[in-house]
PDB file of C-alpha atoms in Angstrom:
ATOM      1  CA  MET O1417      -4.929  50.949  36.964  1.00  0.00           C
ATOM      2  CA  LYS O1418      -2.144  48.416  36.560  1.00  0.00           C
ATOM      3  CA  SER O1419       1.427  49.513  36.076  1.00  0.00           C
ATOM      4  CA  PRO O1420       3.294  48.647  32.833  1.00  0.00           C
ATOM      5  CA  ALA O1421       5.248  45.955  34.685  1.00  0.00           C
ATOM      6  CA  GLU O1422       2.022  44.382  35.949  1.00  0.00           C
ATOM      7  CA  LEU O1423       0.491  44.471  32.471  1.00  0.00           C
ATOM      8  CA  ILE O1424       3.590  42.823  30.988  1.00  0.00           C
ATOM      9  CA  SER O1425       3.565  40.195  33.739  1.00  0.00           C
ATOM     10  CA  ALA O1426      -0.137  39.493  33.150  1.00  0.00           C
ATOM     11  CA  GLY O1427       0.476  39.169  29.417  1.00  0.00           C
ATOM     12  CA  LEU O1428       3.393  36.792  29.891  1.00  0.00           C
ATOM     13  CA  SER O1429       1.353  34.730  32.330  1.00  0.00           C
ATOM     14  CA  TYR O1430      -1.516  34.471  29.838  1.00  0.00           C
ATOM     15  CA  PHE O1431       0.753  33.192  27.075  1.00  0.00           C
ATOM     16  CA  GLY O1432       2.605  30.773  29.374  1.00  0.00           C
ATOM     17  CA  PHE O1433       5.873  32.723  29.422  1.00  0.00           C
ATOM     18  CA  ASP O1434       5.559  33.882  33.030  1.00  0.00           C
ATOM     19  CA  GLY O1435       8.331  31.518  34.154  1.00  0.00           C
ATOM     20  CA  LEU O1436       6.317  30.250  37.063  1.00  0.00           C
ATOM     21  CA  SER O1437       7.824  27.038  38.282  1.00  0.00           C
ATOM     22  CA  GLU O1438       5.802  24.311  39.834  1.00  0.00           C
ATOM     23  CA  GLU O1439       6.817  25.259  43.312  1.00  0.00           C
ATOM     24  CA  HIS O1440       5.281  28.710  43.022  1.00  0.00           C
ATOM     25  CA  ASP O1441       2.133  27.301  41.495  1.00  0.00           C
ATOM     26  CA  ALA O1442       1.938  24.861  44.346  1.00  0.00           C
ATOM     27  CA  HIS O1443       2.726  27.410  47.052  1.00  0.00           C
ATOM     28  CA  ASN O1444      -0.804  28.480  47.850  1.00  0.00           C
ATOM     29  CA  HIS O1445       0.053  29.733  51.318  1.00  0.00           C
ATOM     30  CA  THR O1446      -2.864  31.683  52.816  1.00  0.00           C
ATOM     31  CA  SER O1447      -2.467  34.139  55.649  1.00  0.00           C
ATOM     32  CA  SER O1448      -5.144  32.452  57.726  1.00  0.00           C
ATOM     33  CA  HIS O1449      -3.499  29.008  57.515  1.00  0.00           C
ATOM     34  CA  SER O1450      -6.956  27.516  57.216  1.00  0.00           C
ATOM     35  CA  HIS O1451      -7.451  23.831  56.446  1.00  0.00           C
ATOM     36  CA  THR O1452     -10.394  22.559  54.461  1.00  0.00           C
ATOM     37  CA  HIS O1453     -11.718  19.090  55.159  1.00  0.00           C
ATOM     38  CA  GLY O1454     -14.268  17.091  53.233  1.00  0.00           C
ATOM     39  CA  HIS O1455     -13.577  19.000  50.002  1.00  0.00           C
ATOM     40  CA  LEU O1456     -13.910  17.611  46.477  1.00  0.00           C
ATOM     41  CA  ASP O1457     -11.105  15.269  45.477  1.00  0.00           C
ATOM     42  CA  THR O1458      -8.598  17.423  43.572  1.00  0.00           C
ATOM     43  CA  THR O1459      -7.672  14.480  41.350  1.00  0.00           C
ATOM     44  CA  ILE O1460     -11.188  14.386  39.903  1.00  0.00           C
ATOM     45  CA  THR O1461     -11.193  18.134  39.292  1.00  0.00           C
ATOM     46  CA  ALA O1462      -7.764  18.051  37.677  1.00  0.00           C
ATOM     47  CA  THR O1463      -8.706  15.099  35.524  1.00  0.00           C
ATOM     48  CA  GLN O1464     -11.838  16.801  34.216  1.00  0.00           C
ATOM     49  CA  GLU O1465      -9.827  19.882  33.281  1.00  0.00           C
ATOM     50  CA  GLY O1466      -7.162  17.736  31.681  1.00  0.00           C
ATOM     51  CA  ILE O1467      -9.720  15.918  29.547  1.00  0.00           C
ATOM     52  CA  ARG O1468     -11.233  19.245  28.497  1.00  0.00           C
ATOM     53  CA  ALA O1469      -7.795  20.519  27.427  1.00  0.00           C
ATOM     54  CA  VAL O1470      -7.139  17.364  25.440  1.00  0.00           C
ATOM     55  CA  LYS O1471     -10.506  17.515  23.631  1.00  0.00           C
ATOM     56  CA  TRP O1472     -10.162  21.162  22.593  1.00  0.00           C
ATOM     57  CA  SER O1473      -6.531  20.680  21.557  1.00  0.00           C
ATOM     58  CA  PHE O1474      -7.506  17.731  19.388  1.00  0.00           C
ATOM     59  CA  LEU O1475     -10.301  19.689  17.702  1.00  0.00           C
ATOM     60  CA  ILE O1476      -8.174  22.780  16.989  1.00  0.00           C
ATOM     61  CA  LEU O1477      -5.226  20.808  15.606  1.00  0.00           C
ATOM     62  CA  LEU O1478      -7.500  18.584  13.522  1.00  0.00           C
ATOM     63  CA  ILE O1479      -9.080  21.629  11.882  1.00  0.00           C
ATOM     64  CA  THR O1480      -5.643  23.185  11.313  1.00  0.00           C
ATOM     65  CA  ALA O1481      -4.203  20.015   9.777  1.00  0.00           C
ATOM     66  CA  GLY O1482      -7.299  19.558   7.592  1.00  0.00           C
ATOM     67  CA  LEU O1483      -6.939  23.074   6.169  1.00  0.00           C
ATOM     68  CA  GLN O1484      -3.248  22.534   5.491  1.00  0.00           C
ATOM     69  CA  PHE O1485      -3.856  19.141   3.880  1.00  0.00           C
ATOM     70  CA  GLY O1486      -6.063  20.654   1.199  1.00  0.00           C
ATOM     71  CA  ILE O1487      -3.490  23.308   0.374  1.00  0.00           C
ATOM     72  CA  VAL O1488      -0.638  20.747   0.320  1.00  0.00           C
ATOM     73  CA  LEU O1489      -2.490  18.796  -2.377  1.00  0.00           C
ATOM     74  CA  TYR O1490      -2.808  21.909  -4.549  1.00  0.00           C
ATOM     75  CA  SER O1491       0.609  23.468  -3.920  1.00  0.00           C
ATOM     76  CA  GLY O1492       2.963  20.524  -3.359  1.00  0.00           C
ATOM     77  CA  SER O1493       4.808  22.431  -0.603  1.00  0.00           C
ATOM     78  CA  ILE O1494       7.147  20.177   1.385  1.00  0.00           C
ATOM     79  CA  ALA O1495       7.533  22.763   4.145  1.00  0.00           C
ATOM     80  CA  LEU O1496       3.767  22.885   4.540  1.00  0.00           C
ATOM     81  CA  ALA O1497       3.560  19.096   4.321  1.00  0.00           C
ATOM     82  CA  SER O1498       6.097  18.796   7.149  1.00  0.00           C
ATOM     83  CA  ASP O1499       4.084  21.208   9.252  1.00  0.00           C
ATOM     84  CA  MET O1500       0.865  19.360   8.424  1.00  0.00           C
ATOM     85  CA  ILE O1501       2.373  15.947   9.289  1.00  0.00           C
ATOM     86  CA  HIS O1502       3.448  17.238  12.643  1.00  0.00           C
ATOM     87  CA  ASN O1503       0.068  18.831  13.352  1.00  0.00           C
ATOM     88  CA  ILE O1504      -1.599  15.516  12.593  1.00  0.00           C
ATOM     89  CA  ALA O1505       0.836  13.828  14.989  1.00  0.00           C
ATOM     90  CA  ASP O1506      -0.006  16.439  17.625  1.00  0.00           C
ATOM     91  CA  ALA O1507      -3.706  15.764  17.206  1.00  0.00           C
ATOM     92  CA  THR O1508      -2.983  12.048  17.537  1.00  0.00           C
ATOM     93  CA  THR O1509      -1.233  12.603  20.882  1.00  0.00           C
ATOM     94  CA  ALA O1510      -4.614  13.606  22.280  1.00  0.00           C
ATOM     95  CA  PHE O1511      -5.579   9.929  22.465  1.00  0.00           C
ATOM     96  CA  PRO O1512      -2.874   8.671  24.881  1.00  0.00           C
ATOM     97  CA  LEU O1513      -3.376  11.785  27.023  1.00  0.00           C
ATOM     98  CA  TRP O1514      -7.134  11.229  27.084  1.00  0.00           C
ATOM     99  CA  VAL O1515      -6.656   7.592  28.106  1.00  0.00           C
ATOM    100  CA  ALA O1516      -4.205   8.651  30.832  1.00  0.00           C
ATOM    101  CA  PHE O1517      -6.538  11.257  32.309  1.00  0.00           C
ATOM    102  CA  ARG O1518      -9.476   8.839  32.213  1.00  0.00           C
ATOM    103  CA  LEU O1519      -7.516   6.108  34.001  1.00  0.00           C
ATOM    104  CA  ALA O1520      -6.268   8.630  36.568  1.00  0.00           C
ATOM    105  CA  ARG O1521      -9.851   8.897  37.799  1.00  0.00           C
ATOM    106  CA  LEU O1522      -9.738   5.315  39.053  1.00  0.00           C
ATOM    107  CA  LYS O1523      -9.234   4.992  42.784  1.00  0.00           C
ATOM    108  CA  PRO O1524      -6.372   3.016  44.379  1.00  0.00           C
ATOM    109  CA  ASN O1525      -7.163  -0.646  44.966  1.00  0.00           C
ATOM    110  CA  ALA O1526      -5.636  -3.720  46.556  1.00  0.00           C
ATOM    111  CA  ARG O1527      -3.205  -4.153  43.667  1.00  0.00           C
ATOM    112  CA  PHE O1528      -2.436  -0.529  42.710  1.00  0.00           C
ATOM    113  CA  HIS O1529      -1.984   1.197  46.054  1.00  0.00           C
ATOM    114  CA  TYR O1530      -0.918   4.534  44.554  1.00  0.00           C
ATOM    115  CA  GLY O1531      -3.686   4.694  41.958  1.00  0.00           C
ATOM    116  CA  PHE O1532      -3.120   4.987  38.217  1.00  0.00           C
ATOM    117  CA  GLY O1533      -1.371   8.347  37.940  1.00  0.00           C
ATOM    118  CA  ARG O1534       1.715   6.729  36.429  1.00  0.00           C
ATOM    119  CA  VAL O1535      -0.265   6.162  33.243  1.00  0.00           C
ATOM    120  CA  GLU O1536       0.425   9.839  32.503  1.00  0.00           C
ATOM    121  CA  ASP O1537       4.126   9.015  32.273  1.00  0.00           C
ATOM    122  CA  LEU O1538       3.412   6.157  29.884  1.00  0.00           C
ATOM    123  CA  ALA O1539       1.308   8.548  27.817  1.00  0.00           C
ATOM    124  CA  GLY O1540       4.315  10.848  27.704  1.00  0.00           C
ATOM    125  CA  VAL O1541       6.439   8.026  26.269  1.00  0.00           C
ATOM    126  CA  VAL O1542       3.848   7.343  23.577  1.00  0.00           C
ATOM    127  CA  ILE O1543       3.736  11.044  22.725  1.00  0.00           C
ATOM    128  CA  VAL O1544       7.524  11.181  22.367  1.00  0.00           C
ATOM    129  CA  LEU O1545       7.430   8.192  19.984  1.00  0.00           C
ATOM    130  CA  ILE O1546       4.666   9.787  17.899  1.00  0.00           C
ATOM    131  CA  ILE O1547       6.619  13.035  17.608  1.00  0.00           C
ATOM    132  CA  LEU O1548       9.770  11.094  16.687  1.00  0.00           C
ATOM    133  CA  LEU O1549       7.907   9.287  13.909  1.00  0.00           C
ATOM    134  CA  SER O1550       6.512  12.538  12.521  1.00  0.00           C
ATOM    135  CA  ALA O1551       9.964  14.162  12.584  1.00  0.00           C
ATOM    136  CA  SER O1552      11.469  11.215  10.703  1.00  0.00           C
ATOM    137  CA  LEU O1553       8.744  11.314   8.052  1.00  0.00           C
ATOM    138  CA  ALA O1554       9.089  15.082   7.611  1.00  0.00           C
ATOM    139  CA  ALA O1555      12.878  14.793   7.254  1.00  0.00           C
ATOM    140  CA  TYR O1556      12.536  12.028   4.664  1.00  0.00           C
ATOM    141  CA  GLU O1557      10.083  14.064   2.556  1.00  0.00           C
ATOM    142  CA  ALA O1558      12.313  17.158   2.738  1.00  0.00           C
ATOM    143  CA  ILE O1559      15.433  15.276   1.654  1.00  0.00           C
ATOM    144  CA  TRP O1560      13.514  13.623  -1.200  1.00  0.00           C
ATOM    145  CA  ARG O1561      12.338  17.001  -2.475  1.00  0.00           C
ATOM    146  CA  LEU O1562      15.868  18.435  -2.269  1.00  0.00           C
ATOM    147  CA  VAL O1563      17.029  15.614  -4.526  1.00  0.00           C
ATOM    148  CA  HIS O1564      13.941  15.807  -6.770  1.00  0.00           C
ATOM    149  CA  PRO O1565      12.862  19.490  -6.786  1.00  0.00           C
ATOM    150  CA  ARG O1566       9.566  20.649  -8.301  1.00  0.00           C
ATOM    151  CA  ILE O1567       7.924  23.997  -9.004  1.00  0.00           C
ATOM    152  CA  LEU O1568       5.433  25.185  -6.414  1.00  0.00           C
ATOM    153  CA  SER O1569       2.110  26.847  -7.109  1.00  0.00           C
ATOM    154  CA  HIS O1570      -0.473  28.776  -5.076  1.00  0.00           C
ATOM    155  CA  LEU O1571       2.170  30.523  -2.959  1.00  0.00           C
ATOM    156  CA  GLY O1572      -0.447  32.843  -1.468  1.00  0.00           C
ATOM    157  CA  TRP O1573      -2.402  29.907  -0.123  1.00  0.00           C
ATOM    158  CA  ILE O1574       0.781  28.431   1.340  1.00  0.00           C
ATOM    159  CA  VAL O1575       1.244  31.647   3.297  1.00  0.00           C
ATOM    160  CA  VAL O1576      -2.368  31.453   4.509  1.00  0.00           C
ATOM    161  CA  ALA O1577      -1.867  27.817   5.594  1.00  0.00           C
ATOM    162  CA  GLY O1578       1.354  28.703   7.404  1.00  0.00           C
ATOM    163  CA  MET O1579      -0.407  31.460   9.348  1.00  0.00           C
ATOM    164  CA  ALA O1580      -3.262  29.072  10.121  1.00  0.00           C
ATOM    165  CA  GLY O1581      -0.724  26.612  11.518  1.00  0.00           C
ATOM    166  CA  PHE O1582       0.780  29.345  13.684  1.00  0.00           C
ATOM    167  CA  LEU O1583      -2.563  30.493  15.116  1.00  0.00           C
ATOM    168  CA  GLY O1584      -3.880  26.967  15.672  1.00  0.00           C
ATOM    169  CA  ASN O1585      -0.761  25.799  17.507  1.00  0.00           C
ATOM    170  CA  GLU O1586      -0.506  28.953  19.591  1.00  0.00           C
ATOM    171  CA  MET O1587      -4.111  28.540  20.750  1.00  0.00           C
ATOM    172  CA  VAL O1588      -3.365  24.957  21.749  1.00  0.00           C
ATOM    173  CA  ALA O1589      -0.128  25.984  23.484  1.00  0.00           C
ATOM    174  CA  ILE O1590      -1.849  28.604  25.626  1.00  0.00           C
ATOM    175  CA  PHE O1591      -4.627  26.202  26.586  1.00  0.00           C
ATOM    176  CA  ARG O1592      -2.376  23.259  27.435  1.00  0.00           C
ATOM    177  CA  ILE O1593       0.256  25.217  29.376  1.00  0.00           C
ATOM    178  CA  ARG O1594      -2.262  27.089  31.518  1.00  0.00           C
ATOM    179  CA  ILE O1595      -4.264  23.992  32.439  1.00  0.00           C
ATOM    180  CA  GLY O1596      -1.151  21.815  32.707  1.00  0.00           C
ATOM    181  CA  ARG O1597       0.370  24.171  35.274  1.00  0.00           C
ATOM    182  CA  LYS O1598      -2.908  24.372  37.130  1.00  0.00           C
ATOM    183  CA  ILE O1599      -3.242  20.605  37.533  1.00  0.00           C
ATOM    184  CA  LYS O1600       0.535  19.953  37.743  1.00  0.00           C
ATOM    185  CA  SER O1601       0.618  17.667  34.679  1.00  0.00           C
ATOM    186  CA  ALA O1602       4.130  17.354  33.238  1.00  0.00           C
ATOM    187  CA  ALA O1603       2.810  15.628  30.111  1.00  0.00           C
ATOM    188  CA  LEU O1604       0.308  18.388  29.366  1.00  0.00           C
ATOM    189  CA  ILE O1605       2.817  21.200  30.008  1.00  0.00           C
ATOM    190  CA  ALA O1606       5.435  19.527  27.792  1.00  0.00           C
ATOM    191  CA  ASP O1607       2.860  19.086  25.065  1.00  0.00           C
ATOM    192  CA  GLY O1608       1.900  22.753  25.410  1.00  0.00           C
ATOM    193  CA  PHE O1609       5.442  24.023  24.896  1.00  0.00           C
ATOM    194  CA  HIS O1610       5.793  21.564  22.065  1.00  0.00           C
ATOM    195  CA  ALA O1611       2.720  23.164  20.416  1.00  0.00           C
ATOM    196  CA  ARG O1612       4.270  26.603  20.918  1.00  0.00           C
ATOM    197  CA  THR O1613       7.415  25.540  19.094  1.00  0.00           C
ATOM    198  CA  ASP O1614       5.203  24.199  16.336  1.00  0.00           C
ATOM    199  CA  ALA O1615       3.553  27.609  16.082  1.00  0.00           C
ATOM    200  CA  ILE O1616       6.931  29.191  15.482  1.00  0.00           C
ATOM    201  CA  THR O1617       7.934  26.570  12.916  1.00  0.00           C
ATOM    202  CA  SER O1618       4.663  27.203  11.063  1.00  0.00           C
ATOM    203  CA  LEU O1619       5.913  30.713  10.418  1.00  0.00           C
ATOM    204  CA  ALA O1620       8.914  29.147   8.674  1.00  0.00           C
ATOM    205  CA  VAL O1621       6.470  27.830   6.074  1.00  0.00           C
ATOM    206  CA  VAL O1622       5.624  31.436   5.284  1.00  0.00           C
ATOM    207  CA  GLY O1623       9.336  32.208   4.958  1.00  0.00           C
ATOM    208  CA  GLY O1624       9.806  29.296   2.560  1.00  0.00           C
ATOM    209  CA  ALA O1625       6.949  30.505   0.347  1.00  0.00           C
ATOM    210  CA  ILE O1626       8.450  33.989   0.264  1.00  0.00           C
ATOM    211  CA  GLY O1627      11.826  32.490  -0.696  1.00  0.00           C
ATOM    212  CA  VAL O1628      10.261  30.597  -3.617  1.00  0.00           C
ATOM    213  CA  TRP O1629       8.419  33.750  -4.712  1.00  0.00           C
ATOM    214  CA  MET O1630      11.767  35.603  -4.728  1.00  0.00           C
ATOM    215  CA  GLY O1631      13.263  33.011  -7.121  1.00  0.00           C
ATOM    216  CA  PHE O1632      14.822  30.415  -4.793  1.00  0.00           C
ATOM    217  CA  PRO O1633      12.798  27.209  -5.347  1.00  0.00           C
ATOM    218  CA  LEU O1634      14.861  25.120  -2.894  1.00  0.00           C
ATOM    219  CA  ALA O1635      13.714  27.401  -0.048  1.00  0.00           C
ATOM    220  CA  ASP O1636      10.629  25.239   0.462  1.00  0.00           C
ATOM    221  CA  PRO O1637      12.350  21.827   0.995  1.00  0.00           C
ATOM    222  CA  ILE O1638      15.117  23.508   3.005  1.00  0.00           C
ATOM    223  CA  VAL O1639      12.513  24.999   5.340  1.00  0.00           C
ATOM    224  CA  GLY O1640      10.825  21.597   5.532  1.00  0.00           C
ATOM    225  CA  PHE O1641      14.113  20.001   6.569  1.00  0.00           C
ATOM    226  CA  LEU O1642      14.750  22.698   9.180  1.00  0.00           C
ATOM    227  CA  ILE O1643      11.275  22.107  10.601  1.00  0.00           C
ATOM    228  CA  SER O1644      12.068  18.403  10.957  1.00  0.00           C
ATOM    229  CA  ILE O1645      15.309  19.282  12.788  1.00  0.00           C
ATOM    230  CA  ALA O1646      13.316  21.497  15.171  1.00  0.00           C
ATOM    231  CA  ILE O1647      10.924  18.615  15.787  1.00  0.00           C
ATOM    232  CA  PHE O1648      13.848  16.326  16.656  1.00  0.00           C
ATOM    233  CA  GLY O1649      14.870  18.940  19.239  1.00  0.00           C
ATOM    234  CA  ILE O1650      11.382  18.778  20.718  1.00  0.00           C
ATOM    235  CA  VAL O1651      11.663  15.002  20.898  1.00  0.00           C
ATOM    236  CA  TRP O1652      14.851  15.271  22.953  1.00  0.00           C
ATOM    237  CA  GLN O1653      13.470  17.864  25.387  1.00  0.00           C
ATOM    238  CA  SER O1654      10.172  16.049  25.853  1.00  0.00           C
ATOM    239  CA  ALA O1655      11.924  12.715  26.373  1.00  0.00           C
ATOM    240  CA  MET O1656      14.145  14.180  29.092  1.00  0.00           C
ATOM    241  CA  ALA O1657      11.139  15.634  30.936  1.00  0.00           C
ATOM    242  CA  VAL O1658       9.085  12.445  30.707  1.00  0.00           C
ATOM    243  CA  PHE O1659      11.849  10.020  31.666  1.00  0.00           C
ATOM    244  CA  ARG O1660      12.920  12.236  34.566  1.00  0.00           C
ATOM    245  CA  ARG O1661       9.451  11.772  36.034  1.00  0.00           C
ATOM    246  CA  MET O1662       9.504   8.036  35.320  1.00  0.00           C
ATOM    247  CA  LEU O1663      12.796   7.757  37.243  1.00  0.00           C
ATOM    248  CA  ASP O1664      11.198   9.527  40.236  1.00  0.00           C
ATOM    249  CA  GLY O1665      12.995  12.794  39.572  1.00  0.00           C
ATOM    250  CA  SER O1666      11.503  15.827  41.315  1.00  0.00           C
ATOM    251  CA  GLU O1667      12.153  19.541  41.496  1.00  0.00           C
ATOM    252  CA  PRO O1668      14.489  20.730  44.317  1.00  0.00           C
ATOM    253  CA  ALA O1669      11.969  23.465  45.081  1.00  0.00           C
ATOM    254  CA  ILE O1670       9.563  20.827  46.430  1.00  0.00           C
ATOM    255  CA  GLN O1671      12.022  20.107  49.231  1.00  0.00           C
ATOM    256  CA  ASP O1672      12.229  23.841  49.906  1.00  0.00           C
ATOM    257  CA  GLU O1673       8.454  23.993  50.276  1.00  0.00           C
ATOM    258  CA  VAL O1674       8.426  21.048  52.676  1.00  0.00           C
ATOM    259  CA  SER O1675      11.150  22.696  54.784  1.00  0.00           C
ATOM    260  CA  HIS O1676       9.170  25.928  54.747  1.00  0.00           C
ATOM    261  CA  ALA O1677       6.084  24.047  55.923  1.00  0.00           C
ATOM    262  CA  ALA O1678       8.051  22.421  58.768  1.00  0.00           C
ATOM    263  CA  ALA O1679       9.159  25.853  59.978  1.00  0.00           C
ATOM    264  CA  HIS O1680       5.501  26.561  60.841  1.00  0.00           C
ATOM    265  CA  VAL O1681       5.192  23.509  63.112  1.00  0.00           C
ATOM    266  CA  GLN O1682       6.122  24.045  66.744  1.00  0.00           C
ATOM    267  CA  GLY O1683       8.109  21.169  68.178  1.00  0.00           C
ATOM    268  CA  ILE O1684       9.939  20.174  65.002  1.00  0.00           C
ATOM    269  CA  PHE O1685      13.628  21.086  65.179  1.00  0.00           C
ATOM    270  CA  SER O1686      14.586  20.181  61.626  1.00  0.00           C
ATOM    271  CA  LEU O1687      14.025  17.706  58.840  1.00  0.00           C
ATOM    272  CA  LYS O1688      16.431  14.817  58.510  1.00  0.00           C
ATOM    273  CA  GLY O1689      15.308  13.628  55.104  1.00  0.00           C
ATOM    274  CA  ILE O1690      12.815  14.581  52.389  1.00  0.00           C
ATOM    275  CA  ARG O1691      11.918  12.237  49.537  1.00  0.00           C
ATOM    276  CA  ALA O1692       9.465  13.263  46.834  1.00  0.00           C
ATOM    277  CA  ARG O1693       8.203  11.699  43.645  1.00  0.00           C
ATOM    278  CA  TRP O1694       5.421  12.446  41.194  1.00  0.00           C
ATOM    279  CA  VAL O1695       2.603  10.020  40.460  1.00  0.00           C
ATOM    280  CA  GLY O1696       0.983  11.639  37.460  1.00  0.00           C
ATOM    281  CA  HIS O1697       0.241  15.178  38.564  1.00  0.00           C
ATOM    282  CA  ARG O1698       0.240  14.365  42.311  1.00  0.00           C
ATOM    283  CA  ILE O1699       3.195  14.365  44.733  1.00  0.00           C
ATOM    284  CA  CYS O1700       4.060  11.554  47.144  1.00  0.00           C
ATOM    285  CA  LEU O1701       6.275  12.563  50.083  1.00  0.00           C
ATOM    286  CA  GLU O1702       8.265  10.819  52.790  1.00  0.00           C
ATOM    287  CA  VAL O1703       9.634  13.098  55.510  1.00  0.00           C
ATOM    288  CA  ASP O1704      11.865  12.406  58.528  1.00  0.00           C
ATOM    289  CA  ALA O1705      11.242  15.068  61.184  1.00  0.00           C
ATOM    290  CA  ILE O1706      13.463  15.580  64.250  1.00  0.00           C
ATOM    291  CA  VAL O1707      11.752  16.445  67.542  1.00  0.00           C
ATOM    292  CA  ASP O1708      12.780  16.682  71.184  1.00  0.00           C
ATOM    293  CA  GLY O1709      13.798  13.218  72.401  1.00  0.00           C
ATOM    294  CA  SER O1710      11.860  13.717  75.624  1.00  0.00           C
ATOM    295  CA  SER O1711       8.564  14.294  73.768  1.00  0.00           C
ATOM    296  CA  SER O1712       5.741  11.903  74.501  1.00  0.00           C
ATOM    297  CA  VAL O1713       4.239   9.689  71.824  1.00  0.00           C
ATOM    298  CA  SER O1714       1.131  11.882  71.860  1.00  0.00           C
ATOM    299  CA  ASP O1715       3.149  15.079  71.309  1.00  0.00           C
ATOM    300  CA  ALA O1716       5.190  13.465  68.526  1.00  0.00           C
ATOM    301  CA  ASN O1717       1.993  12.328  66.829  1.00  0.00           C
ATOM    302  CA  LYS O1718       0.593  15.865  67.031  1.00  0.00           C
ATOM    303  CA  CYS O1719       3.753  17.192  65.377  1.00  0.00           C
ATOM    304  CA  ALA O1720       3.444  14.652  62.581  1.00  0.00           C
ATOM    305  CA  THR O1721      -0.213  15.543  61.987  1.00  0.00           C
ATOM    306  CA  ALA O1722       0.500  19.270  62.032  1.00  0.00           C
ATOM    307  CA  LEU O1723       3.388  18.834  59.589  1.00  0.00           C
ATOM    308  CA  GLU O1724       1.223  16.858  57.178  1.00  0.00           C
ATOM    309  CA  GLU O1725      -1.447  19.581  57.248  1.00  0.00           C
ATOM    310  CA  GLU O1726       1.138  22.302  56.609  1.00  0.00           C
ATOM    311  CA  ILE O1727       2.649  20.356  53.717  1.00  0.00           C
ATOM    312  CA  ARG O1728      -0.763  19.876  52.116  1.00  0.00           C
ATOM    313  CA  GLU O1729      -1.401  23.598  52.461  1.00  0.00           C
ATOM    314  CA  HIS O1730       1.927  24.520  50.890  1.00  0.00           C
ATOM    315  CA  LEU O1731       1.722  21.803  48.219  1.00  0.00           C
ATOM    316  CA  PRO O1732      -1.948  21.266  47.246  1.00  0.00           C
ATOM    317  CA  ALA O1733      -0.890  18.701  44.629  1.00  0.00           C
ATOM    318  CA  THR O1734       0.171  16.315  47.413  1.00  0.00           C
ATOM    319  CA  LEU O1735      -1.305  12.815  47.121  1.00  0.00           C
ATOM    320  CA  PHE O1736      -0.009  11.457  50.432  1.00  0.00           C
ATOM    321  CA  VAL O1737       2.572  12.310  53.107  1.00  0.00           C
ATOM    322  CA  HIS O1738       4.360   9.809  55.328  1.00  0.00           C
ATOM    323  CA  VAL O1739       5.992  11.511  58.317  1.00  0.00           C
ATOM    324  CA  ARG O1740       8.549   9.627  60.396  1.00  0.00           C
ATOM    325  CA  ILE O1741       9.359  11.200  63.758  1.00  0.00           C
ATOM    326  CA  CYS O1742      13.001  10.961  64.882  1.00  0.00           C
ATOM    327  CA  PRO O1743      14.248  11.999  68.381  1.00  0.00           C
ATOM    328  CA  ASP O1744      17.062  14.526  68.423  1.00  0.00           C
ATOM    329  CA  GLN O1745      19.405  12.079  70.205  1.00  0.00           C
ATOM    330  CA  GLU O1746      19.350   9.739  67.200  1.00  0.00           C
TER     331      GLU O1746
END
């Protein structure tokens, strides 16, 4: 039977709050140090899972937005309309992600030597722009209603729609975060946490309806405006994550994993330089390894091969590794 701490950890992991960083996800270090050759291309597997996540996310959010749309027409709730607009935008983001994952299946060619993984970053830019547009529209509608207030009706149905928005977005968040971490997709993980924030903002719709019921009619447009502010915050966070990848930013923990891998290779004294960048959800590495200056070319080549195998074992998301051997006298 699991201890309370283990149960809590399992629960947090299920909902995406486990705090696992990419380096721990990638550190699949087995005790046998076995190496598998001739296995299925991990890019194809990851792409298939990514497409599955996108399809289910689109379906769930489309159903959620459709339910909310009907209630918006009857109630006239601006808070609910803001939530609905954003859910529609979220469903729309499925298209650039789907295109990115489909293109990622294409193999490198004479023109695109690294494949088409960078399309994921472009998809991230499109997603940020879509979210920005939805936030602007929601803010405009909220401000308009503050200036031109109206009486709401069907408050009970507004509460139901708000709860539907919460459940729909939370389901999408769990799905996207879990698969995004599994396939190392920054765009999918960012979109998952974005959906989780949307789930929380959907609860604000419920709060606005309660405020109107208690005799404060401006509660609804105020909540709608606050939701738009929260969406602008999501835009900023998502933009930082996406553009960091586009500028070849990588997590410091990747260098730690490469250093850890080098410690398992006999003959390598230290690493002189480690350069990493993401291409979609795969890592490209360049490593300068220092060996004994008296080593033969054959021994140096064996060290380079062994280091590449260790790196691939420590970082399964690795696309390619270029190892440069440097003598210790240099």
